[in-house]
C-alpha positions as semicolon CSV with decimal commas, in nm:
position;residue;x (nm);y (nm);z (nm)
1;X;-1,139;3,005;-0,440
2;X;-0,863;2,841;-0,203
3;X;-0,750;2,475;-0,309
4;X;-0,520;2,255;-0,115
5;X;-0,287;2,133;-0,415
6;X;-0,111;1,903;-0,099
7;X;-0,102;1,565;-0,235
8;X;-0,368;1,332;-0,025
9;X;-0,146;1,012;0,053
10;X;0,139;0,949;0,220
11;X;0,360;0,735;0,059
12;X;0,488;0,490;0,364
13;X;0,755;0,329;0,120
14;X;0,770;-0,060;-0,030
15;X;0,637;-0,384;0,155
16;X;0,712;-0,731;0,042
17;X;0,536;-1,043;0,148
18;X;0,608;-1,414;0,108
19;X;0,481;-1,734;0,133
20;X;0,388;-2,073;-0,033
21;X;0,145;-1,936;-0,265
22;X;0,024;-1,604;-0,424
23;X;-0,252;-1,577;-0,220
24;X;-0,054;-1,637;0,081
25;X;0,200;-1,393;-0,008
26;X;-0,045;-1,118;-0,093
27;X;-0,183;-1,163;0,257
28;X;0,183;-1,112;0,415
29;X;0,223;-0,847;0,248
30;X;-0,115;-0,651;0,286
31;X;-0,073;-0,745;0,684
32;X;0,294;-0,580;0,671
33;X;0,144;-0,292;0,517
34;X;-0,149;-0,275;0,769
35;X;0,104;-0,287;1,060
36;X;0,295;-0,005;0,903
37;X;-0,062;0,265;0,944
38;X;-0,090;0,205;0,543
39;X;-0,481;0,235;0,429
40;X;-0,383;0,158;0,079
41;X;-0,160;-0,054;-0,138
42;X;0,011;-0,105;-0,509
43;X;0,111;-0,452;-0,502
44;X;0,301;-0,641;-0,809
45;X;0,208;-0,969;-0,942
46;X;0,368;-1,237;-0,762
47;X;0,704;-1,399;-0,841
48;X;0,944;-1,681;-0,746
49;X;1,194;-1,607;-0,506
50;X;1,550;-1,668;-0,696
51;X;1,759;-1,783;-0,458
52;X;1,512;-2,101;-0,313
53;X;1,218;-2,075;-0,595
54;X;0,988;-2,276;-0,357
55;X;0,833;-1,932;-0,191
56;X;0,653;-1,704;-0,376
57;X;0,708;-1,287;-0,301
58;X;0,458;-0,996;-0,380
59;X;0,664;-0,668;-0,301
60;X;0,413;-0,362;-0,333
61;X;0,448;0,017;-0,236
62;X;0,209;0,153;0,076
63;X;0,023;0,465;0,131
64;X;-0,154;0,653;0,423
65;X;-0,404;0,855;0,297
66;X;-0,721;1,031;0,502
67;X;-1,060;0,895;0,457
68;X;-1,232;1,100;0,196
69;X;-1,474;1,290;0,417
70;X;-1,168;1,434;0,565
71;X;-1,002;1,505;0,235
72;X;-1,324;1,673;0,032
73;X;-1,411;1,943;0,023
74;X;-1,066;2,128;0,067
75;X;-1,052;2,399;0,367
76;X;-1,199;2,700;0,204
77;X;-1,382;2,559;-0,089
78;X;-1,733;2,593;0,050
């Protein structure tokens, strides 16, 4: 039996949103991601910026990984 040991994602690197609210910063952040090819994303809980602490930031690392139909079964298993 043959088994791609490859890892499946990509990792793309970090993204970080702002805005005036959680929400709103997720949102940035998850469209920053999306315009960087990611499919998936690990985002933090949201936090005050320091230096103005009126916008809110969600900083997150992105992924690319293939849709599972592409990534099951591995070449060779069948």
């Amino acid at each position: 039996m043959v088994v791609n040991a490859e890892p499946r994602c990509k990792k793309l690197g970090v993204v970080e949103g702002v805005g005036g609210n959680a929400d709103s910063a997720r949102v940035d952040a998850l469209e920053r991601a999306a315009e960087r090819g990611a499919t998936h994303a690990r985002l933090e809980p949201a936090h005050p910026d320091l230096e103005d602490g009126m916008t809110i930031v969600v900083t997150g690392t992105v992924f690319a990984c293939p849709s599972s139909d592409e990534a099951f079964p591995p070449d060779g298993y069948r």
